[in-house]
Short mmCIF file of C-alpha atoms in Angstrom, two decimals:
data_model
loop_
_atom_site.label_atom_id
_atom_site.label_comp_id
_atom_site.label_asym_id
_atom_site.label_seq_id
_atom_site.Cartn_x
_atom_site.Cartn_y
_atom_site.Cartn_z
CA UNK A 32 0.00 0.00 0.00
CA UNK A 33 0.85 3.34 -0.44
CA UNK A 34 0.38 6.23 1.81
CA UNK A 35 -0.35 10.16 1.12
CA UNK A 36 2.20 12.51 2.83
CA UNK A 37 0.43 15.40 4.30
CA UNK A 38 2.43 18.50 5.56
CA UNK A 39 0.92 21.60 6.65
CA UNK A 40 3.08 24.65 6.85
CA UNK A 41 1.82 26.54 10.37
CA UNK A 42 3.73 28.02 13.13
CA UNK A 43 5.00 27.51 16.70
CA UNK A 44 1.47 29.85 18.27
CA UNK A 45 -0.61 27.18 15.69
CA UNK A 46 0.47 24.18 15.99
CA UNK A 47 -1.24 22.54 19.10
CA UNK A 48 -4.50 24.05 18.09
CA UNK A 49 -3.99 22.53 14.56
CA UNK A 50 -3.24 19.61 16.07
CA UNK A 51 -6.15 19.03 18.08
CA UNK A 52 -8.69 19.97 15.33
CA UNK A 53 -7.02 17.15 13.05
CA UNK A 54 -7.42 14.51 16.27
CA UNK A 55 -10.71 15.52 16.76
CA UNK A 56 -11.50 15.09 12.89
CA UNK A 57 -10.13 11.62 13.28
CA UNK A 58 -6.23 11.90 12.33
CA UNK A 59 -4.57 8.95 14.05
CA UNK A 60 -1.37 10.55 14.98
CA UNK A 61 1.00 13.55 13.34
CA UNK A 62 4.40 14.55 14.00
CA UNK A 63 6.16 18.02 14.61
CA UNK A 64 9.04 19.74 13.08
CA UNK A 65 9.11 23.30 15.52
CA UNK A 66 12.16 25.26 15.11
CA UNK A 67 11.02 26.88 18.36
CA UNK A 68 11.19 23.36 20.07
CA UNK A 69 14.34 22.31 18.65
CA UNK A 70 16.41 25.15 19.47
CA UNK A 71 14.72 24.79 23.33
CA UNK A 72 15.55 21.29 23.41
CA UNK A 73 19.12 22.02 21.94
CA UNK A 74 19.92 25.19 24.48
CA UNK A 75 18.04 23.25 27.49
CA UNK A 76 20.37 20.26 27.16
CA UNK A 77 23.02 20.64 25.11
CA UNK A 78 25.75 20.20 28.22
CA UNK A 79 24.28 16.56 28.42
CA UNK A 80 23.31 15.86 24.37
CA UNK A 81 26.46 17.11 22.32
CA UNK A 82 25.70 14.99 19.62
CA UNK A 83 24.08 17.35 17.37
CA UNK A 84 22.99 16.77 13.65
CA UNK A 85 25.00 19.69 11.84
CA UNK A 86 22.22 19.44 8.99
CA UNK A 87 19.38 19.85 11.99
CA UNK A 88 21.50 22.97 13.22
CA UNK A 89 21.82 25.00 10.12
CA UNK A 90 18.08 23.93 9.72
CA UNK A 91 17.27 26.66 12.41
CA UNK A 92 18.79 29.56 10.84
CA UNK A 93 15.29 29.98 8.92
CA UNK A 94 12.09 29.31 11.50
CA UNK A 95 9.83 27.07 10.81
CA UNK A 96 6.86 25.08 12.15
CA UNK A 97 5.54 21.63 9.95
CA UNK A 98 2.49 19.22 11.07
CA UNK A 99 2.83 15.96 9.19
CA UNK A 100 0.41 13.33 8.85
CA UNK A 101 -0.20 10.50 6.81
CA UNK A 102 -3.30 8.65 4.97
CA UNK A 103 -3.87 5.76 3.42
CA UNK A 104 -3.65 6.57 -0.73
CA UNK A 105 -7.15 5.58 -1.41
CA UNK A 106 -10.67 6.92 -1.42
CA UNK A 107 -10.85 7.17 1.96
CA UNK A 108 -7.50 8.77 2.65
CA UNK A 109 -8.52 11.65 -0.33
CA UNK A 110 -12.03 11.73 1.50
CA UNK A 111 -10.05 12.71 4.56
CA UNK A 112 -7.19 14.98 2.36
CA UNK A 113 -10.46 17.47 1.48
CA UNK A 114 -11.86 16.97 4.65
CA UNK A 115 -8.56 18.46 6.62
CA UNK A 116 -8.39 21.41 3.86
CA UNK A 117 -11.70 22.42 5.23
CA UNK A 118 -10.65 21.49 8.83
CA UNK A 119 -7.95 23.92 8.53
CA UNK A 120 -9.86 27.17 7.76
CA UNK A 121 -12.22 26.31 10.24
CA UNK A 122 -9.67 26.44 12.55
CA UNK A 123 -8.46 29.67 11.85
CA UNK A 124 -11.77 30.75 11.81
CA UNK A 125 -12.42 30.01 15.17
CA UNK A 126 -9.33 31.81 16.58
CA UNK A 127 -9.05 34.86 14.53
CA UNK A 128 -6.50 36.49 17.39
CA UNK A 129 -4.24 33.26 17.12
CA UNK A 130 -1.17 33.45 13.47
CA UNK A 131 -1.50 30.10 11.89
CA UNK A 132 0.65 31.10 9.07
CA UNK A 133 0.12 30.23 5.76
CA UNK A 134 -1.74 26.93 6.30
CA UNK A 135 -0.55 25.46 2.83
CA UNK A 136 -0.38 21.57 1.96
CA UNK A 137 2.33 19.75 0.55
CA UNK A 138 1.40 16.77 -0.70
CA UNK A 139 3.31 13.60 -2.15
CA UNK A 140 2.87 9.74 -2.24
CA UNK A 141 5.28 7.42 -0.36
CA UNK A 142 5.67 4.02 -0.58
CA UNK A 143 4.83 1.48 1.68
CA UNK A 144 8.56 0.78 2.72
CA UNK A 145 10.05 4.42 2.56
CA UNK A 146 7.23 5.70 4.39
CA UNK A 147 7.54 3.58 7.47
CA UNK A 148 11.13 4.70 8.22
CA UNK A 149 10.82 7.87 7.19
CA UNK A 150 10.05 9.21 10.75
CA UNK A 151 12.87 7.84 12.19
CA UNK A 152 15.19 10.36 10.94
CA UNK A 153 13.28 13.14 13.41
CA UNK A 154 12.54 10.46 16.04
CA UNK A 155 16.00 10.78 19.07
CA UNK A 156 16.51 10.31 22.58
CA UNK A 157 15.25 12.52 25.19
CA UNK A 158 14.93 12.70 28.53
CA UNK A 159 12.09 13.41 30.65
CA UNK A 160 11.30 14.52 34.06
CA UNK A 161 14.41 13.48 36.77
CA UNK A 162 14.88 9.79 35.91
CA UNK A 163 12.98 8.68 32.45
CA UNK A 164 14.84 8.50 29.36
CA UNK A 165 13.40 7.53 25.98
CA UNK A 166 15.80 6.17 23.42
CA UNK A 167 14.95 5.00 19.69
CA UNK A 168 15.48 1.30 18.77
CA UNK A 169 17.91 2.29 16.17
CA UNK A 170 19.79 4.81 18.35
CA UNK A 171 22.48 5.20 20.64
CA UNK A 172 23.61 6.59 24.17
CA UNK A 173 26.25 7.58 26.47
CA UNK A 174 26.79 6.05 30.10
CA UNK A 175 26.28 10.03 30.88
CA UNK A 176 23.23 10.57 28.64
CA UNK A 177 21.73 7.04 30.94
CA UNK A 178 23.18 7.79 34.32
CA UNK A 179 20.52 7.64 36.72
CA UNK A 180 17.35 7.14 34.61
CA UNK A 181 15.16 4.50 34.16
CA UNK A 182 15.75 3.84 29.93
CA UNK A 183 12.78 2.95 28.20
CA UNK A 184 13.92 1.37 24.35
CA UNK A 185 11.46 2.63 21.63
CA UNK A 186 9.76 1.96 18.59
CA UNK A 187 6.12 2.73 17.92
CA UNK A 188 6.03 2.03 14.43
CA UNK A 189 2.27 2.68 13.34
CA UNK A 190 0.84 2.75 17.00
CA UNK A 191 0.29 5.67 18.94
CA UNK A 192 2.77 6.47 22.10
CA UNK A 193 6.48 7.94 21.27
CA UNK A 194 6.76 9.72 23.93
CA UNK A 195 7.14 13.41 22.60
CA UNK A 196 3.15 14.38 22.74
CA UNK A 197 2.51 16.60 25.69
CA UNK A 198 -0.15 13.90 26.74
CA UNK A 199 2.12 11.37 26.79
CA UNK A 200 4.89 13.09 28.80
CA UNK A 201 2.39 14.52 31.15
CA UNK A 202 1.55 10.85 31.63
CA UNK A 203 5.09 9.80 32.22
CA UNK A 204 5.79 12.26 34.89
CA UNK A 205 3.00 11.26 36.84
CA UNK A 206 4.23 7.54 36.57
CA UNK A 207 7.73 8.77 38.13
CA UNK A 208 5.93 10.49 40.80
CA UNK A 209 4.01 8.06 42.09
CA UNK A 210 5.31 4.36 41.05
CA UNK A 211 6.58 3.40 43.96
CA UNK A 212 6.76 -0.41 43.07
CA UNK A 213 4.71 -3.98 43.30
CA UNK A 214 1.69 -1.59 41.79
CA UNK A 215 -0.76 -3.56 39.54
CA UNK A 216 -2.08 -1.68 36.69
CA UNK A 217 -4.64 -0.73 33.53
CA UNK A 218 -3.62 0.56 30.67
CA UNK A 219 -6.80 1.86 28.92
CA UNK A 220 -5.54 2.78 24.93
CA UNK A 221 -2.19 1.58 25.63
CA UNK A 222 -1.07 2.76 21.58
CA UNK A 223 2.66 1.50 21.21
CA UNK A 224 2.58 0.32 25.33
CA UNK A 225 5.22 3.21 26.23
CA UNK A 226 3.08 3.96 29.75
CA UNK A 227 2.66 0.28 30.10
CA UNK A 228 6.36 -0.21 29.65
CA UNK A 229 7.47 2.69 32.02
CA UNK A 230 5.00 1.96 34.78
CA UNK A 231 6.83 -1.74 34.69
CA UNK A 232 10.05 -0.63 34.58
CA UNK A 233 9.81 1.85 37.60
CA UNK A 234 8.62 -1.46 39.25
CA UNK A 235 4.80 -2.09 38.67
CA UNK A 236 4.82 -6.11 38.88
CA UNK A 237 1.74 -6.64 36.55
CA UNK A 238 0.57 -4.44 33.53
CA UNK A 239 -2.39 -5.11 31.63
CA UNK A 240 -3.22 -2.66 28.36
CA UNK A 241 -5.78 -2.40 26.04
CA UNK A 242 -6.40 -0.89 22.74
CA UNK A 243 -9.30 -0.49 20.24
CA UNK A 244 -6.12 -0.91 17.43
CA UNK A 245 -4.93 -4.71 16.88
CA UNK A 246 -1.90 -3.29 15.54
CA UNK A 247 -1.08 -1.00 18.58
CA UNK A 248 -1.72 -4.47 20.97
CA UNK A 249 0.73 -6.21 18.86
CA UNK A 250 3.89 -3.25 18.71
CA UNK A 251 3.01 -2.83 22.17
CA UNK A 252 4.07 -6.51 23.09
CA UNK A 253 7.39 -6.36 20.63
CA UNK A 254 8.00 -2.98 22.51
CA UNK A 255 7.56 -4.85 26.30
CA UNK A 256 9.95 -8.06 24.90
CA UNK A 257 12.29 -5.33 23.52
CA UNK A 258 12.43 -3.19 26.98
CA UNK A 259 12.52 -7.45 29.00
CA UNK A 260 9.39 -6.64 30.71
CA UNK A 261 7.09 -8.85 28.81
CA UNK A 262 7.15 -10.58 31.67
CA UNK A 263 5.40 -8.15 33.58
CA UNK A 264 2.83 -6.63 30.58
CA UNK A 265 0.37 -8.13 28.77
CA UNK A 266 -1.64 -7.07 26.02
CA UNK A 267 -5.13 -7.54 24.21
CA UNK A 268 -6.86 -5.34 21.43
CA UNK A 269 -10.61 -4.67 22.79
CA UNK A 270 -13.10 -1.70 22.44
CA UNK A 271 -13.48 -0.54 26.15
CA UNK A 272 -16.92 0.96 25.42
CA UNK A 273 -18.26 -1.61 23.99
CA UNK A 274 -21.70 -3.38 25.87
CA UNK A 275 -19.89 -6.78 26.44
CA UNK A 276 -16.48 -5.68 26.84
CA UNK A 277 -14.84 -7.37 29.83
CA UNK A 278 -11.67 -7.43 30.95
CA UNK A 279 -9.59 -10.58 30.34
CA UNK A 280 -8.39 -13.19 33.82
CA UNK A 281 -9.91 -12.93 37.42
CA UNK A 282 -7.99 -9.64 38.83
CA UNK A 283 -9.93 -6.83 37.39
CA UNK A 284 -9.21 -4.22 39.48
CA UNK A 285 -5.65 -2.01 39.98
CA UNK A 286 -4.16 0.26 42.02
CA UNK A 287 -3.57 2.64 38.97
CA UNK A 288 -5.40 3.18 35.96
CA UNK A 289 -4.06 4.82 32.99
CA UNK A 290 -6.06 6.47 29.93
CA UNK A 291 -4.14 8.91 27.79
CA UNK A 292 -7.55 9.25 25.39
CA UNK A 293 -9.70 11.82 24.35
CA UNK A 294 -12.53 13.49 26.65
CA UNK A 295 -15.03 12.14 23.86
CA UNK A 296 -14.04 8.53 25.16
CA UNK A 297 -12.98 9.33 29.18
CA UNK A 298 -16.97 10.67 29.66
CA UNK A 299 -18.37 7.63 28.74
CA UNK A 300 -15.78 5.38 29.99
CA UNK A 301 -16.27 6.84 33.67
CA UNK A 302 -18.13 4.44 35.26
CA UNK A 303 -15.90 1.59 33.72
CA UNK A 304 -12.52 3.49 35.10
CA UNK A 305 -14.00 3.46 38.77
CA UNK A 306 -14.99 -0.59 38.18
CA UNK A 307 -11.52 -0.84 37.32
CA UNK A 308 -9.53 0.83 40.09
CA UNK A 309 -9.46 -0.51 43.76
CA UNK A 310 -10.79 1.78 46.36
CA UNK A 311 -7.93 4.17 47.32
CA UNK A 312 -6.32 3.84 43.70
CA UNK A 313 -5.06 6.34 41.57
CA UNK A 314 -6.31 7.35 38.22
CA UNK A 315 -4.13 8.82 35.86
CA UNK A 316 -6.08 11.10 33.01
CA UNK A 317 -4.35 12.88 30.03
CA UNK A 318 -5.67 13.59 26.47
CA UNK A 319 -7.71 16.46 27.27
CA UNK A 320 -7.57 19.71 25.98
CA UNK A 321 -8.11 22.62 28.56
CA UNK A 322 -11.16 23.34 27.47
CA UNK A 323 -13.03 20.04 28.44
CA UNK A 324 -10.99 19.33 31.06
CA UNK A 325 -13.84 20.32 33.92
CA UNK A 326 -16.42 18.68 32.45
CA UNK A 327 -14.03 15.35 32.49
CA UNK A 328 -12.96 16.10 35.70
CA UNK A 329 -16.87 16.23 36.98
CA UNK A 330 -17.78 12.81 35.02
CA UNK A 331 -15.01 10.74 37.18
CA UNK A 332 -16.04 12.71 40.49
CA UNK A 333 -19.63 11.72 40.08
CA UNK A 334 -18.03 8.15 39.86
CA UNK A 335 -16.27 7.85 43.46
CA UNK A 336 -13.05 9.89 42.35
CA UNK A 337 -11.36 12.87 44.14
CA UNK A 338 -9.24 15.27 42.27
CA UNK A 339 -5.80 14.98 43.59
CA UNK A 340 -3.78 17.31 41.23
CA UNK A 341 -3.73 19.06 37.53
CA UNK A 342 -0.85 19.58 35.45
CA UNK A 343 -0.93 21.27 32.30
CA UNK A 344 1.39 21.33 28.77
CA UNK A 345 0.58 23.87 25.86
CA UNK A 346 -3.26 22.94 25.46
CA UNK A 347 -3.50 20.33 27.01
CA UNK A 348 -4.14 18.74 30.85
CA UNK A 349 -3.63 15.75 32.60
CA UNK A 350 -5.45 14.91 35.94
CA UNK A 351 -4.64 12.74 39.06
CA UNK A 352 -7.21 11.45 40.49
CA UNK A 353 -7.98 8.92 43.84
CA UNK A 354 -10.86 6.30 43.82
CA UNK A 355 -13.04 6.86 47.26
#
């Protein structure tokens, strides 16, 4: 199969609202290419990462600010191609006071093969919080770059869950917080299993995840053989709000319950999360753009859950919560 290349020229203000209007129109997944971010990331660390692509660094001299995306090259992929175009103005539409920039396309067909490595070239370690570090499958470290973090190996491939979404990381730093060790825990839309992963190698002893996607179930137990923890996580493809979903074995409660999803699915879900975490559990929300992030937060308190804290990245908020 072939797959459409979609690139949309925006800018650094943009870029997370663009982003959310194309998950909410049903884009899987995008990447970023942000000056901005890359010259952060490059002053922020650059005493611990010297290794710096000379191509990337010249790169910076002239700012710019890409979303990529890709669809499948058939009907439904174009369907979706004219459906973004409109997406986009609608966007801009919406926040007149925010510069989107020029909004333009570029569009061009990759194969099959070239398209799934093509990412990889943008896709390098990083560290985040005081002890996680994600590294790239094909990439390499320093004993200083590892010292005293917890190194999760990675490679999403087509499944959600790299690591450099704001959701995700939000995610992650709630898993260093409070992973103590000998937790059990759920998953919910595990994508590539990166949360899964972490939460087992900060010392969870049993991880169960679940994802609507086959594909993510499947990359999500390569990823858990790949970091030795497959062991410890398990992993089943399942549509959570479905009437006779049920959750696989005997133990189906946790003491921490993960769902890095949308507000669309965490409102429904509620009353499933509570089922699903033992009384004095934590539940760890992300996904959710500012916006909605009240009316989530009132769905899982009218379901036995207390508010413990908030945290926030661009757009977007993550909430702790404890089961009464």
């Amino acid at each position: 199969m072939n797959w459409i290349e979609l690139a949309v020229s925006t800018t650094h203000e943009g870029v997370d609202l663009l982003g959310d209007a194309l998950i909410e129109a049903g884009v899987a997944g995008f990447s970023v290419e942000d000056s901005v971010e890359i010259a952060e990331f490059i002053e922020r660390d650059l005493p611990i990462w010297q290794d710096v692509d000379e191509q990337l660094l010249e790169s910076l001299h002239t700012p710019y600010c890409r979303l990529v995306t890709y669809l499948a090259d058939n009907a439904e992929g174009q369907k979706m191609l004219s459906l973004l175009t409109d997406v986009c103005q609608r966007v801009k539409a919406m926040w007149p006071a925010v510069d989107f920039g020029t909004l333009e396309f570029s569009v061009r067909t990759r194969k099959e093969d070239e398209w799934a490595d093509a990412w990889k070239a943008f896709y390098k370690p990083f560290p985040v919080g005081e002890r996680l570090l994600v590294k790239p499958e094909w990439e390499t470290i320093t004993e200083e770059q590892a010292k005293g973090r917890v190194v999760y190996i990675s490679n999403p491939g087509m499944a959600f869950g790299s690591g450099d979404h704001a959701t995700t990381k939000l995610c992650m730093l709630a898993l260093e917080k409070h992973v103590k060790g000998k937790e059990t825990v759920l998953d919910v839309g595990c994508g590539s299993g990166i949360l899964s992963i972490i939460a087992a190698l900060l010392g969870a002893k049993k991880v169960l995840g679940v994802d609507i996607d086959p594909y993510a179930a499947e990359v999500a137990a390569k990823n858990a053989a790949q970091n030795k923890v497959e062991h410890i996580c398990s992993f089943f493809a399942g549509n959570t709000l479905g009437e006779d979903f049920t959750l696989p074995g005997e133990d189906t409660q946790f003491d921490m319950v993960l769902a890095n999803i949308v507000a669309d699915v965490i409102i429904p879900l509620a009353s499933r999360l509570a089922a699903w975490t033992k009384s004095g559990g934590l539940c760890m929300i992300s996904g959710v753009l500012h916006t909605r992030i009240e009316e989530v937060r009132s769905a899982l308190e009218k379901e036995g859950f207390s508010a413990l804290e908030q945290t926030e990245e661009n757009d977007w908020c993550a909430l702790l919560l404890r089961k009464d």
